[in-house]
């Protein structure tokens, strides 16, 4: 059974940093681009903020996070990371990892990030 388990969220002040982790079970990482998604408070939509290929390639970042967030992965550990720096109040929300749209597997519980001003 494929499972995604996100962790690393918390409460930080604006300008602070967090490192999110997503551990996956099953054969989910080895050939798939992985991504982080942000669900803002009160919103149902989960927007992709960063993506990383399984091999060599350019990482994807949404304009809102480019230059502040860095995505990385450890294929041996089936884990994808999101280093978040210079956090802003608008980054508040629940963060999820998954594959690209169209190839999603069941979502994990996400990890809550709250940025105070």
PDB file of C-alpha atoms in Angstrom:
ATOM      1  CA  UNK A   1       0.000   0.000   0.000  1.00  0.00           C
ATOM      2  CA  UNK A   2       1.334   3.388  -0.968  1.00  0.00           C
ATOM      3  CA  UNK A   3       1.485   5.883   1.856  1.00  0.00           C
ATOM      4  CA  UNK A   4       2.753   9.424   2.128  1.00  0.00           C
ATOM      5  CA  UNK A   5       3.730  10.813   5.527  1.00  0.00           C
ATOM      6  CA  UNK A   6       4.573  14.487   5.781  1.00  0.00           C
ATOM      7  CA  UNK A   7       6.326  16.064   8.753  1.00  0.00           C
ATOM      8  CA  UNK A   8       8.349  19.076   9.823  1.00  0.00           C
ATOM      9  CA  UNK A   9       5.725  21.788   9.971  1.00  0.00           C
ATOM     10  CA  UNK A  10       5.309  24.212  12.817  1.00  0.00           C
ATOM     11  CA  UNK A  11       4.799  27.784  13.929  1.00  0.00           C
ATOM     12  CA  UNK A  12       7.454  30.286  12.890  1.00  0.00           C
ATOM     13  CA  UNK A  13       7.771  34.033  12.646  1.00  0.00           C
ATOM     14  CA  UNK A  14       7.958  35.744   9.301  1.00  0.00           C
ATOM     15  CA  UNK A  15      11.478  35.442   7.945  1.00  0.00           C
ATOM     16  CA  UNK A  16      12.012  32.100   9.624  1.00  0.00           C
ATOM     17  CA  UNK A  17      12.767  28.706   8.130  1.00  0.00           C
ATOM     18  CA  UNK A  18      11.390  25.188   8.192  1.00  0.00           C
ATOM     19  CA  UNK A  19      12.350  21.923   6.557  1.00  0.00           C
ATOM     20  CA  UNK A  20       9.526  19.632   5.561  1.00  0.00           C
ATOM     21  CA  UNK A  21       9.956  15.912   4.926  1.00  0.00           C
ATOM     22  CA  UNK A  22       7.782  13.445   3.100  1.00  0.00           C
ATOM     23  CA  UNK A  23       8.394   9.737   3.498  1.00  0.00           C
ATOM     24  CA  UNK A  24       6.774   7.364   1.050  1.00  0.00           C
ATOM     25  CA  UNK A  25       6.059   3.683   1.218  1.00  0.00           C
ATOM     26  CA  UNK A  26       5.816   1.505  -1.804  1.00  0.00           C
ATOM     27  CA  UNK A  27       7.326   2.008  -5.219  1.00  0.00           C
ATOM     28  CA  UNK A  28       6.384   5.656  -5.533  1.00  0.00           C
ATOM     29  CA  UNK A  29       9.628   7.538  -5.935  1.00  0.00           C
ATOM     30  CA  UNK A  30      11.830   5.536  -8.223  1.00  0.00           C
ATOM     31  CA  UNK A  31      10.470   6.694 -11.579  1.00  0.00           C
ATOM     32  CA  UNK A  32       8.251   9.620 -10.650  1.00  0.00           C
ATOM     33  CA  UNK A  33       8.497  13.330 -10.365  1.00  0.00           C
ATOM     34  CA  UNK A  34       7.497  14.318  -6.842  1.00  0.00           C
ATOM     35  CA  UNK A  35       5.936  17.584  -5.778  1.00  0.00           C
ATOM     36  CA  UNK A  36       4.926  19.646  -2.782  1.00  0.00           C
ATOM     37  CA  UNK A  37       1.476  21.210  -2.627  1.00  0.00           C
ATOM     38  CA  UNK A  38       0.133  24.059  -0.506  1.00  0.00           C
ATOM     39  CA  UNK A  39      -3.424  24.247   0.753  1.00  0.00           C
ATOM     40  CA  UNK A  40      -4.136  27.700   2.120  1.00  0.00           C
ATOM     41  CA  UNK A  41      -6.532  28.176   5.057  1.00  0.00           C
ATOM     42  CA  UNK A  42     -10.154  27.992   3.984  1.00  0.00           C
ATOM     43  CA  UNK A  43      -9.248  26.802   0.492  1.00  0.00           C
ATOM     44  CA  UNK A  44      -9.913  23.371  -0.940  1.00  0.00           C
ATOM     45  CA  UNK A  45      -7.466  23.613  -3.808  1.00  0.00           C
ATOM     46  CA  UNK A  46      -3.961  22.309  -3.340  1.00  0.00           C
ATOM     47  CA  UNK A  47      -1.497  24.273  -5.436  1.00  0.00           C
ATOM     48  CA  UNK A  48       1.795  22.796  -6.515  1.00  0.00           C
ATOM     49  CA  UNK A  49       4.660  24.924  -5.217  1.00  0.00           C
ATOM     50  CA  UNK A  50       7.657  22.765  -6.116  1.00  0.00           C
ATOM     51  CA  UNK A  51       8.474  19.664  -8.143  1.00  0.00           C
ATOM     52  CA  UNK A  52      11.535  17.491  -8.634  1.00  0.00           C
ATOM     53  CA  UNK A  53      12.274  14.826 -11.229  1.00  0.00           C
ATOM     54  CA  UNK A  54      13.522  11.376 -10.361  1.00  0.00           C
ATOM     55  CA  UNK A  55      16.694  11.969 -12.348  1.00  0.00           C
ATOM     56  CA  UNK A  56      18.549  14.908 -13.828  1.00  0.00           C
ATOM     57  CA  UNK A  57      16.449  17.908 -14.699  1.00  0.00           C
ATOM     58  CA  UNK A  58      15.311  21.357 -13.736  1.00  0.00           C
ATOM     59  CA  UNK A  59      13.258  21.614 -10.581  1.00  0.00           C
ATOM     60  CA  UNK A  60       9.954  23.461 -10.735  1.00  0.00           C
ATOM     61  CA  UNK A  61       8.992  26.298  -8.415  1.00  0.00           C
ATOM     62  CA  UNK A  62       5.891  28.425  -8.327  1.00  0.00           C
ATOM     63  CA  UNK A  63       6.602  32.130  -8.680  1.00  0.00           C
ATOM     64  CA  UNK A  64       5.434  32.695  -5.118  1.00  0.00           C
ATOM     65  CA  UNK A  65       8.196  30.530  -3.629  1.00  0.00           C
ATOM     66  CA  UNK A  66      11.033  30.703  -6.155  1.00  0.00           C
ATOM     67  CA  UNK A  67      14.230  31.819  -4.480  1.00  0.00           C
ATOM     68  CA  UNK A  68      12.908  30.968  -1.009  1.00  0.00           C
ATOM     69  CA  UNK A  69      12.056  27.256  -1.165  1.00  0.00           C
ATOM     70  CA  UNK A  70      14.286  24.382  -2.266  1.00  0.00           C
ATOM     71  CA  UNK A  71      13.035  20.909  -3.083  1.00  0.00           C
ATOM     72  CA  UNK A  72      15.279  17.859  -2.872  1.00  0.00           C
ATOM     73  CA  UNK A  73      14.928  14.103  -2.696  1.00  0.00           C
ATOM     74  CA  UNK A  74      16.682  11.025  -1.389  1.00  0.00           C
ATOM     75  CA  UNK A  75      15.645   8.111  -3.566  1.00  0.00           C
ATOM     76  CA  UNK A  76      17.390   5.576  -1.345  1.00  0.00           C
ATOM     77  CA  UNK A  77      15.250   6.749   1.580  1.00  0.00           C
ATOM     78  CA  UNK A  78      12.092   7.325  -0.466  1.00  0.00           C
ATOM     79  CA  UNK A  79      11.953  10.824   0.962  1.00  0.00           C
ATOM     80  CA  UNK A  80      11.396  14.247  -0.543  1.00  0.00           C
ATOM     81  CA  UNK A  81      12.212  17.466   1.293  1.00  0.00           C
ATOM     82  CA  UNK A  82      11.171  21.091   1.109  1.00  0.00           C
ATOM     83  CA  UNK A  83      13.543  23.630   2.627  1.00  0.00           C
ATOM     84  CA  UNK A  84      11.555  26.772   3.295  1.00  0.00           C
ATOM     85  CA  UNK A  85      13.351  30.037   4.043  1.00  0.00           C
ATOM     86  CA  UNK A  86      12.282  33.657   4.434  1.00  0.00           C
ATOM     87  CA  UNK A  87       8.786  32.449   5.231  1.00  0.00           C
ATOM     88  CA  UNK A  88       5.884  34.828   4.774  1.00  0.00           C
ATOM     89  CA  UNK A  89       2.423  34.848   6.389  1.00  0.00           C
ATOM     90  CA  UNK A  90       0.922  33.879   3.026  1.00  0.00           C
ATOM     91  CA  UNK A  91       2.897  30.617   3.188  1.00  0.00           C
ATOM     92  CA  UNK A  92       0.612  29.522   6.026  1.00  0.00           C
ATOM     93  CA  UNK A  93      -1.351  26.374   5.331  1.00  0.00           C
ATOM     94  CA  UNK A  94      -1.090  22.622   5.091  1.00  0.00           C
ATOM     95  CA  UNK A  95       1.641  21.183   2.918  1.00  0.00           C
ATOM     96  CA  UNK A  96       1.300  17.861   1.160  1.00  0.00           C
ATOM     97  CA  UNK A  97       3.551  15.833  -1.092  1.00  0.00           C
ATOM     98  CA  UNK A  98       2.401  13.691  -3.981  1.00  0.00           C
ATOM     99  CA  UNK A  99       3.121  12.910  -7.582  1.00  0.00           C
ATOM    100  CA  UNK A 100       2.240  15.290 -10.393  1.00  0.00           C
ATOM    101  CA  UNK A 101      -1.422  16.059 -11.156  1.00  0.00           C
ATOM    102  CA  UNK A 102      -2.921  13.216 -13.106  1.00  0.00           C
ATOM    103  CA  UNK A 103      -0.889  10.597 -11.305  1.00  0.00           C
ATOM    104  CA  UNK A 104      -1.773  11.280  -7.697  1.00  0.00           C
ATOM    105  CA  UNK A 105      -1.738   8.509  -5.136  1.00  0.00           C
ATOM    106  CA  UNK A 106      -3.822   8.731  -1.912  1.00  0.00           C
ATOM    107  CA  UNK A 107      -2.921  11.888  -0.006  1.00  0.00           C
ATOM    108  CA  UNK A 108      -1.222  11.868   3.352  1.00  0.00           C
ATOM    109  CA  UNK A 109      -2.354  13.942   6.297  1.00  0.00           C
ATOM    110  CA  UNK A 110      -0.122  16.861   5.414  1.00  0.00           C
ATOM    111  CA  UNK A 111       1.891  19.030   7.758  1.00  0.00           C
ATOM    112  CA  UNK A 112       0.708  22.397   9.088  1.00  0.00           C
ATOM    113  CA  UNK A 113       2.872  25.471   8.578  1.00  0.00           C
ATOM    114  CA  UNK A 114       1.878  28.668  10.356  1.00  0.00           C
ATOM    115  CA  UNK A 115       3.824  31.862   9.772  1.00  0.00           C
ATOM    116  CA  UNK A 116       3.119  34.735  12.122  1.00  0.00           C
ATOM    117  CA  UNK A 117       3.700  38.346  11.114  1.00  0.00           C
TER     118      UNK A 117
END
